[in-house]
Coordinates of C-alpha atoms in Angstrom, one line a residue:
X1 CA 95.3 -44.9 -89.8
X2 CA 98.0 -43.2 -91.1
X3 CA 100.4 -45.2 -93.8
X4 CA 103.1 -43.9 -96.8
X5 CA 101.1 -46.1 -99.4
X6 CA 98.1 -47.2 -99.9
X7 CA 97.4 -50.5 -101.8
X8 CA 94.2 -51.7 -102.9
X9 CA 94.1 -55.2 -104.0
X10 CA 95.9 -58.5 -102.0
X11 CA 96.8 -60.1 -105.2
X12 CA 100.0 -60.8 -105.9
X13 CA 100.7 -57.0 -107.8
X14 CA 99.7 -55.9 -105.1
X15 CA 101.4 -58.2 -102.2
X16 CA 105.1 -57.8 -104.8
X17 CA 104.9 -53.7 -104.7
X18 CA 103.8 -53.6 -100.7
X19 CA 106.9 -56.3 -100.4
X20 CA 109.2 -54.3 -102.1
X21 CA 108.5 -51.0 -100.6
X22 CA 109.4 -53.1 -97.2
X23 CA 112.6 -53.9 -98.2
X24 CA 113.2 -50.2 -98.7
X25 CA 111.6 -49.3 -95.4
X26 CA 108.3 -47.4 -97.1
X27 CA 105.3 -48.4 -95.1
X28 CA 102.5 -49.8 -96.6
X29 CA 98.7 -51.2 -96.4
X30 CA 97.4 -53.4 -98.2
X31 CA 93.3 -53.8 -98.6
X32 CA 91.8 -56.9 -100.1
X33 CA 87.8 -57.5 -100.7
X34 CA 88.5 -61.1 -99.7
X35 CA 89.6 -63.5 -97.8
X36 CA 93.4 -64.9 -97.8
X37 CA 92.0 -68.5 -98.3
X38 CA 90.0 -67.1 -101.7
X39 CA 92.4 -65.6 -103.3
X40 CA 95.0 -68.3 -103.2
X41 CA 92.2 -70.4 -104.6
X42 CA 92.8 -69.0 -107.2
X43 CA 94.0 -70.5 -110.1
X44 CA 95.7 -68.5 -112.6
X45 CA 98.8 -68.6 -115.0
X46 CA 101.9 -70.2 -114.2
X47 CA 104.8 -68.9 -116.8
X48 CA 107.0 -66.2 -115.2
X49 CA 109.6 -64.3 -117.5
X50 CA 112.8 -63.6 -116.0
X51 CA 111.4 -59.7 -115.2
X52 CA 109.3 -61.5 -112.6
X53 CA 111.9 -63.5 -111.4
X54 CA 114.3 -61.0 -110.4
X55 CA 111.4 -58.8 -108.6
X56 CA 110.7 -61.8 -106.3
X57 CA 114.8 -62.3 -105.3
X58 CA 114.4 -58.4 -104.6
X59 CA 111.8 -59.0 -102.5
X60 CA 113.4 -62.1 -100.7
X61 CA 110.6 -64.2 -101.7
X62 CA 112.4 -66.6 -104.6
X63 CA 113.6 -69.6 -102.1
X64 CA 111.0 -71.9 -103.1
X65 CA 110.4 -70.6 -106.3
X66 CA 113.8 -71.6 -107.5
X67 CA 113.2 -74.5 -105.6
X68 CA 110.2 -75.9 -107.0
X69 CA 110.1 -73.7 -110.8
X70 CA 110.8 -75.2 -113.4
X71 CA 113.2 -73.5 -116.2
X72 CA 111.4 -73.8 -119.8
X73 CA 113.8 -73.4 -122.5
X74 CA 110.7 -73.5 -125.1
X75 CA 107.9 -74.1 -126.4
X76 CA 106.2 -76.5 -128.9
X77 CA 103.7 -74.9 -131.6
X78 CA 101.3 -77.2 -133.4
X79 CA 99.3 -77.4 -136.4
X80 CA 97.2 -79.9 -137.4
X81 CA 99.8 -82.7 -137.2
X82 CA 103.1 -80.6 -137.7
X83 CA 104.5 -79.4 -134.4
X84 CA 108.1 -77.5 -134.3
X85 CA 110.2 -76.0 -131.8
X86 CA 110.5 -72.2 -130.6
X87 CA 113.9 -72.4 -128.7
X88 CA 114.0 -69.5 -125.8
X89 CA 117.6 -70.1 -124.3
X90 CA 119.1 -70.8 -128.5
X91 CA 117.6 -67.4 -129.6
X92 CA 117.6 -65.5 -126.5
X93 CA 119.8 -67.2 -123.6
X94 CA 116.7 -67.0 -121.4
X95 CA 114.0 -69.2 -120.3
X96 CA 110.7 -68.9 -118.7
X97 CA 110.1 -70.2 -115.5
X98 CA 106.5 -72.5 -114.6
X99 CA 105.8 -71.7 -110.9
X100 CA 102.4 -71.1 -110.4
X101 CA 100.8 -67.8 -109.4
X102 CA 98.9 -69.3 -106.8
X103 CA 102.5 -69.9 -105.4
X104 CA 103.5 -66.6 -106.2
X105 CA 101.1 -64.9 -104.2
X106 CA 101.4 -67.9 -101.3
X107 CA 104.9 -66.9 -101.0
X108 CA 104.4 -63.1 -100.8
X109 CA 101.7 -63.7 -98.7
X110 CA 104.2 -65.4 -96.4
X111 CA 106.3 -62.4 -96.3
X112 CA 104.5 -60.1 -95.5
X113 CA 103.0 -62.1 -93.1
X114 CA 106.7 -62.4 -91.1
X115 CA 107.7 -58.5 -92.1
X116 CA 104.4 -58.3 -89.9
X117 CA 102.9 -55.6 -92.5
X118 CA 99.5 -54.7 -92.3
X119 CA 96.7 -56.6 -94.3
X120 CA 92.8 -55.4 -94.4
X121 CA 90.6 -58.3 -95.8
X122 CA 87.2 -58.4 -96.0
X123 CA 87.2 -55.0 -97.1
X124 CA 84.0 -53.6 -98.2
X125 CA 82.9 -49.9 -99.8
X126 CA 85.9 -48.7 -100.7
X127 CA 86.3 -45.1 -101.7
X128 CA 89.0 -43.1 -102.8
X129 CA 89.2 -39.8 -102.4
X130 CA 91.1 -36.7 -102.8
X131 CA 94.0 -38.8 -105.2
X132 CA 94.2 -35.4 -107.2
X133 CA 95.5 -33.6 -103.9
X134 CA 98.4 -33.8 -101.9
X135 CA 96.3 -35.2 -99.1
X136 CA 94.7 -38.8 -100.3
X137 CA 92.8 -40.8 -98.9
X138 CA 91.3 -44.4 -98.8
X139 CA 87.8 -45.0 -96.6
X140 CA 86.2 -48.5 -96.3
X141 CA 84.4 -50.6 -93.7
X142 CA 85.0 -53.8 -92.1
X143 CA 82.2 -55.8 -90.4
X144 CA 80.3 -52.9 -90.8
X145 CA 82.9 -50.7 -89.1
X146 CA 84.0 -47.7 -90.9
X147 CA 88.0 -46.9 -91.3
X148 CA 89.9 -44.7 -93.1
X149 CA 93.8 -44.5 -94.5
X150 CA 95.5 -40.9 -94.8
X151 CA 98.8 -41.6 -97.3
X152 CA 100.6 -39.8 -99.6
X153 CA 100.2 -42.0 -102.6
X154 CA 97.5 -45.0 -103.9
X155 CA 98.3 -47.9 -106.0
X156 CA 95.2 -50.1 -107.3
X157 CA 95.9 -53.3 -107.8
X158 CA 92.4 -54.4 -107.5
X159 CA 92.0 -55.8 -110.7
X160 CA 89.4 -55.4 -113.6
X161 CA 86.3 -55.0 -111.4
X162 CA 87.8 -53.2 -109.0
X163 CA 87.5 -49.3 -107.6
X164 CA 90.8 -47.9 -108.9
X165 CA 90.3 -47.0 -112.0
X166 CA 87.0 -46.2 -111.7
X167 CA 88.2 -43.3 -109.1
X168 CA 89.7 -41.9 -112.8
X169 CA 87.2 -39.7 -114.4
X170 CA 85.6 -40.9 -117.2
X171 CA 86.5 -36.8 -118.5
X172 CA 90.1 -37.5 -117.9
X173 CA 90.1 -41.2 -118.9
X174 CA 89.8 -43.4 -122.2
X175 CA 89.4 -47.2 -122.6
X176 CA 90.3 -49.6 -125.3
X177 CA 89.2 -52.8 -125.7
X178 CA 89.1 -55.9 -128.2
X179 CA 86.4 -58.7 -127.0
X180 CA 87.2 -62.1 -128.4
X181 CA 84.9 -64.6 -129.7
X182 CA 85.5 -67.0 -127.5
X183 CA 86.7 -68.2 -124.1
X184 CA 88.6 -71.0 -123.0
X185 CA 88.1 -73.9 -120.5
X186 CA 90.0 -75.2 -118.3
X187 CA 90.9 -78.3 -116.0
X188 CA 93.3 -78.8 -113.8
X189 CA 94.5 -82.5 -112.9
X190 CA 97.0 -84.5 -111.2
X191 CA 98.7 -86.3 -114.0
X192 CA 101.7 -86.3 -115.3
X193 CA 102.2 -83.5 -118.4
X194 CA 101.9 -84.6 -121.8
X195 CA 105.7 -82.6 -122.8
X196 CA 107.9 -81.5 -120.4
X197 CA 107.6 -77.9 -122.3
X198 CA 104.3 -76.3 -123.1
X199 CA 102.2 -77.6 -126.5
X200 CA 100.3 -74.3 -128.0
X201 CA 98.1 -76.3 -130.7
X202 CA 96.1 -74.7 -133.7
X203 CA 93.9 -77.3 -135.3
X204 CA 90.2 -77.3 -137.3
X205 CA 88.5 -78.0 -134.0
X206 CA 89.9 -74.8 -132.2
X207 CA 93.2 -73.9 -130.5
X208 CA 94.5 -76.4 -127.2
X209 CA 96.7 -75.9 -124.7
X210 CA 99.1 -78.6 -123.0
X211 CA 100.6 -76.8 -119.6
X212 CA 101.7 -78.0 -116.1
X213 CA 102.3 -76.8 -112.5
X214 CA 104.3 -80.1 -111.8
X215 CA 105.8 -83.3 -112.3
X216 CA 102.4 -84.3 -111.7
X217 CA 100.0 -81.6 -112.4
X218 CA 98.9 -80.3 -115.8
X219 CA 96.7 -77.9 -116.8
X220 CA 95.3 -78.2 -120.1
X221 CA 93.3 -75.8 -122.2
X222 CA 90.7 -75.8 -125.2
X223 CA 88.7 -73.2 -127.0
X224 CA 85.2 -72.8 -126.7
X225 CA 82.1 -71.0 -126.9
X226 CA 81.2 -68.2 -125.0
X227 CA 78.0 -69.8 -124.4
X228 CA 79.5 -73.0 -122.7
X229 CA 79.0 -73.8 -119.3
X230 CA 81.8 -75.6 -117.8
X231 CA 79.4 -77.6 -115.6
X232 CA 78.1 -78.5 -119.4
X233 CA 81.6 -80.4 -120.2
X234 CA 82.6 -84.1 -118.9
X235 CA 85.8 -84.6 -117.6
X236 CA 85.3 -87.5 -120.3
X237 CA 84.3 -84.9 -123.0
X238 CA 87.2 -82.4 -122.1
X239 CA 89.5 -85.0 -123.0
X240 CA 88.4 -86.7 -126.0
X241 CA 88.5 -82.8 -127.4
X242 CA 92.0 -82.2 -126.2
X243 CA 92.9 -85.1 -128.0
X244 CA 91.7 -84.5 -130.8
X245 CA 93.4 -81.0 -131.3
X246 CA 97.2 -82.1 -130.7
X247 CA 98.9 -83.6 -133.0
X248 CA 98.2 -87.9 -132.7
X249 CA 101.4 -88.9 -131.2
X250 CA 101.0 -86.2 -128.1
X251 CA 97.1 -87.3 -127.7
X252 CA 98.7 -90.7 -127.5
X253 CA 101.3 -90.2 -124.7
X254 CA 98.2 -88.2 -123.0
X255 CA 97.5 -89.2 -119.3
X256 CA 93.9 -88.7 -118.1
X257 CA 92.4 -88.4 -114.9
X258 CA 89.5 -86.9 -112.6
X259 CA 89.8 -83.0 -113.4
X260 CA 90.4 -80.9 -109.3
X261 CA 89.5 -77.8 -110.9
X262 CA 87.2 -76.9 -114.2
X263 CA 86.1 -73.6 -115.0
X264 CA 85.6 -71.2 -118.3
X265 CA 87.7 -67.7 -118.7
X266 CA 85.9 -64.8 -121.5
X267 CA 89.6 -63.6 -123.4
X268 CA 90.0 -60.1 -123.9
X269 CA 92.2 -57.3 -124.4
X270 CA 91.7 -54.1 -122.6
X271 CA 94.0 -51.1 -122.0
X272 CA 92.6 -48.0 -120.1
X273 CA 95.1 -44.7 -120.5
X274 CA 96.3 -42.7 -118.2
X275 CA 97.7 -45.3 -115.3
X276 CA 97.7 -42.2 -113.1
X277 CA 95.5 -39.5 -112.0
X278 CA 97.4 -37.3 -109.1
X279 CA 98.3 -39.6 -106.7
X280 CA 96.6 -42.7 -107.6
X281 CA 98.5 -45.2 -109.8
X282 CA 97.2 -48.3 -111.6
X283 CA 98.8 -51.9 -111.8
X284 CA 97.9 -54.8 -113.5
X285 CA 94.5 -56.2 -114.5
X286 CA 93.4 -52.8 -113.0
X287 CA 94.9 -50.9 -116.1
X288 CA 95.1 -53.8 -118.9
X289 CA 94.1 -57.2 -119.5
X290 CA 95.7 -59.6 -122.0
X291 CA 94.6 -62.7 -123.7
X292 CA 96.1 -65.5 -121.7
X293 CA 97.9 -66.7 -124.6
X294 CA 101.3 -66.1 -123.9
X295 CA 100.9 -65.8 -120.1
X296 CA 101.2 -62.5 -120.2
X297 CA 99.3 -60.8 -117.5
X298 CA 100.8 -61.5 -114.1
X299 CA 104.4 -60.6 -115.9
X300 CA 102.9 -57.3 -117.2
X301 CA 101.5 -56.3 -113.4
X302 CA 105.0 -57.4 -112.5
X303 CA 106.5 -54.8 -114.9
X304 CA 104.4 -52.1 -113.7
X305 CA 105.1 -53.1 -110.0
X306 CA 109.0 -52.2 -111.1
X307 CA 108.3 -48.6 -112.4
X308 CA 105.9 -47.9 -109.6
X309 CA 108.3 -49.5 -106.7
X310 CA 111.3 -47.3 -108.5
X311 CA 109.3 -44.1 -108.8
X312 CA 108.5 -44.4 -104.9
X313 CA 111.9 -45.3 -104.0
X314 CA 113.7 -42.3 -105.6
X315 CA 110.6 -40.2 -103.8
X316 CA 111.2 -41.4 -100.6
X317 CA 115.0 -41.9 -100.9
X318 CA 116.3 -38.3 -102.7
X319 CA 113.0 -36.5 -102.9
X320 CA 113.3 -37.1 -107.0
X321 CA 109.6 -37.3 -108.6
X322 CA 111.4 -38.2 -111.5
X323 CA 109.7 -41.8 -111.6
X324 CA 106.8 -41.6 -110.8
X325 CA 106.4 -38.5 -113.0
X326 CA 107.4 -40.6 -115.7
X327 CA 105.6 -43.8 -114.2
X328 CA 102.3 -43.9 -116.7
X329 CA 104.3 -43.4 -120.1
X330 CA 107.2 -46.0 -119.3
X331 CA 104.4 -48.0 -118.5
X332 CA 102.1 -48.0 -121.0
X333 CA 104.9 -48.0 -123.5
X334 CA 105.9 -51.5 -122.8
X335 CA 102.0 -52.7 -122.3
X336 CA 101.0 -51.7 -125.6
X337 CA 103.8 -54.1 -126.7
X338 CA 102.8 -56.8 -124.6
X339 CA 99.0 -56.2 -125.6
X340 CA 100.4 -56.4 -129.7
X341 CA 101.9 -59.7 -128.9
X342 CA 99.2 -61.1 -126.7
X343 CA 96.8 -59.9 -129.8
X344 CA 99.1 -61.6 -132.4
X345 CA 99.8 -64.6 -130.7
X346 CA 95.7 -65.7 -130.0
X347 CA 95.1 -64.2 -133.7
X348 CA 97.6 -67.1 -135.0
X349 CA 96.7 -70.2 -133.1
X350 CA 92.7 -69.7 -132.4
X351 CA 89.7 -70.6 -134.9
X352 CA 87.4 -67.4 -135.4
X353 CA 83.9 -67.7 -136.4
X354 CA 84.1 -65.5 -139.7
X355 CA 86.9 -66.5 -141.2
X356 CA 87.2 -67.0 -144.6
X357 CA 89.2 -69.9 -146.4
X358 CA 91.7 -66.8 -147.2
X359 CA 92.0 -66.4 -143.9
X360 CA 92.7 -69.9 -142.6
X361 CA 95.2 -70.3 -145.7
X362 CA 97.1 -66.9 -144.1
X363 CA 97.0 -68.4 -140.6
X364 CA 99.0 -71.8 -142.1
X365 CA 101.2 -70.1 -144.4
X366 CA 102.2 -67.7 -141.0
X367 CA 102.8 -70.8 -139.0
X368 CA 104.9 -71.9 -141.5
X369 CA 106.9 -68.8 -141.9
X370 CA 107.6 -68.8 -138.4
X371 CA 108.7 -72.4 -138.6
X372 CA 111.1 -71.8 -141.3
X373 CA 112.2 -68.3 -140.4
X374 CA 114.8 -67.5 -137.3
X375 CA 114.1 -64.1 -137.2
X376 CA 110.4 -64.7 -136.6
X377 CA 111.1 -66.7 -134.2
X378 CA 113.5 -64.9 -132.6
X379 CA 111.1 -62.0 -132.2
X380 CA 108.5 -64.3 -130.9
X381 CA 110.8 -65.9 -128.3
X382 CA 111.8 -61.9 -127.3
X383 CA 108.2 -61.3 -127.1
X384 CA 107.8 -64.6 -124.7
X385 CA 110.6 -64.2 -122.4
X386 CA 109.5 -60.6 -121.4
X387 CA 110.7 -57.7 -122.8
X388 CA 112.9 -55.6 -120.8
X389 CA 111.7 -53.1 -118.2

């Protein structure tokens, strides 16, 4: 099979750049290790900055999403009981939207389902090879049958655990990483939120997390051990905790219910350098990963889905390598950003086991400042709205 790009990983990076490249007329493939049905059982983030946004009208995939998202004009922080305002639209003239990625990814899926572009799941063994050449390629099996992709360029998409960036070598390739103490877990329900805008709490017991997909489904978040199991935790359990880490009169207002989904996610924050190597390029979770404080981690994928898509379209349009030449540093620049924020934001609201009583004094008198100070806050809401590409 012969195909302009190769993309490895069906997740929504990786659906968004093969979506856009269609809209341009660049041929793609996409190759995913699982089925369609997995991956949009997956449940993941649902806070998209405007960045995102824009990619996905680009694309022709936003119908629903303006449909169905929900504009978020801020965001509550909380501390013991003291809870205050960060205003996105006052400081910044720009919301967030809540869609969830699951959605995301439905609707790209649908897209590319109708542009009748070619999907590979069930992909096993796959090998790249050559991406230092002129003449890539990408060979895997299916159902035991061997195939094999010639292309002139590669993006991974394929996530943390996947092939791309191991295909760097580890001669030409350096990680970073910060391993937190701590994971968090989460249920999903169908109740009605406890806010209409996201609660980020930071009390003795641990940091909490009120979020929604819906009118009538919320996703809520606590902080726990790494050592938990969420099979461990009651549905009973979960929500006595919750309650007791947001301030009194939101764990009042608080709806219960039978959790539909419940499962624990490690936080960590992980940057490999360079994003290319020849003819390969990394995206997303395949190049960094974030704390999900913030939501960060979809939007960054989406940022380094616009450099890549740009760099490909000036190659394929005027011959320029201009972009993609200039892909890894534009990218990187803005993900070590996004990686400071992410670091910042999960240092302020979660409970470490070694801090000091210095420490926990520092984390309240920052809370405060940020409370009482517009220019702190204005750089947070910058920081949470997406900085620009």
């Amino acid at each position: 099979m012969r195909t302009q790009v190769a993309i490895i990983g069906g997740g929504p990076s990786g659906l968004l750049l093969a979506q856009l490249l269609h809209k341009r007329g660049i041929d793609s493939v996409v190759l995913e290790r699982k089925t369609k049905d997995y991956v949009l059982s997956r449940i993941r983030a649902g806070v998209l900055e405007q960045g995102l946004v824009r990619l996905m009208e680009e694309a022709g995939c936003a119908d629903r999403l303006h449909a169905e998202g929900h504009a978020h004009h801020g965001a509550l922080i909380a501390y013991g009981d003291e809870m205050f305002r960060i205003d996105f639209s006052a400081l910044t003239g720009t919301p967030v939207i809540v869609y969830g990625q699951t959605e995301v990814t439905r609707d790209l899926y649908a897209a590319r389902e109708v542009a009748g572009g070619v999907i590979e799941f069930n992909v096993e063994d796959v090998t790249i090879h050559e991406a230092d050449s002129d003449a890539p390629h990408v060979t895997y099996n299916v159902a035991g049958e061997a195939r094999r992709i010639d292309c002139d360029f590669i993006a991974g998409c394929d996530g943390f655990h996947g092939v791309s960036r191991q295909a760097i070598p580890l001669s030409a390739r350096r990680e970073y990483e910060k391993v937190y103490p701590f994971g968090w877990l989460g249920i999903l329900s169908e109740t009605p939120p406890v806010n209409a805008e996201l609660i980020y709490a930071n009390s003795p017991r641990g940091f909490a997390l009120c979020s929604m997909r819906n009118e009538n489904l919320s996703r809520y978040y606590i902080q726990c051990s790494l050592s938990d199991r969420s099979e461990d935790w009651t549905d009973d359990a979960f929500w006595r905790e919750l309650k007791r880490r947001i301030p009194s009169d939101q764990a009042d207002r608080l709806v219960t219910g039978p959790s539909i989904e419940k499962s624990i996610a490690p936080l960590r924050s992980f940057v490999t350098e360079p994003m290319r190597w020849g003819r390969l390029f990394l995206c997303g979770d395949a190049a960094h990963i974030v704390p999900p404080t913030g939501a960060k981690g979809l939007n960054t994928a989406a940022s380094d889905v616009r450099y890549l898509y740009t760099g490909l379209r000036q190659f394929y349009e005027n011959g320029s390598t201009d972009g993609i030449d200039s892909y890894c540093a534009k990218a990187l620049a803005r993900v070590w950003k996004v990686e400071r924020f992410s670091w910042w934001f999960s240092s302020l609201m979660h409970r470490y086991p070694d801090q000091s009583e210095f420490d926990l004094r520092i984390q309240v008198a920052e809370l405060e400042f940020l409370r009482s100070n517009c220019a702190a806050q204005r750089a947070m809401a910058e920081n949470y709205v997406g900085l620009p590409y």
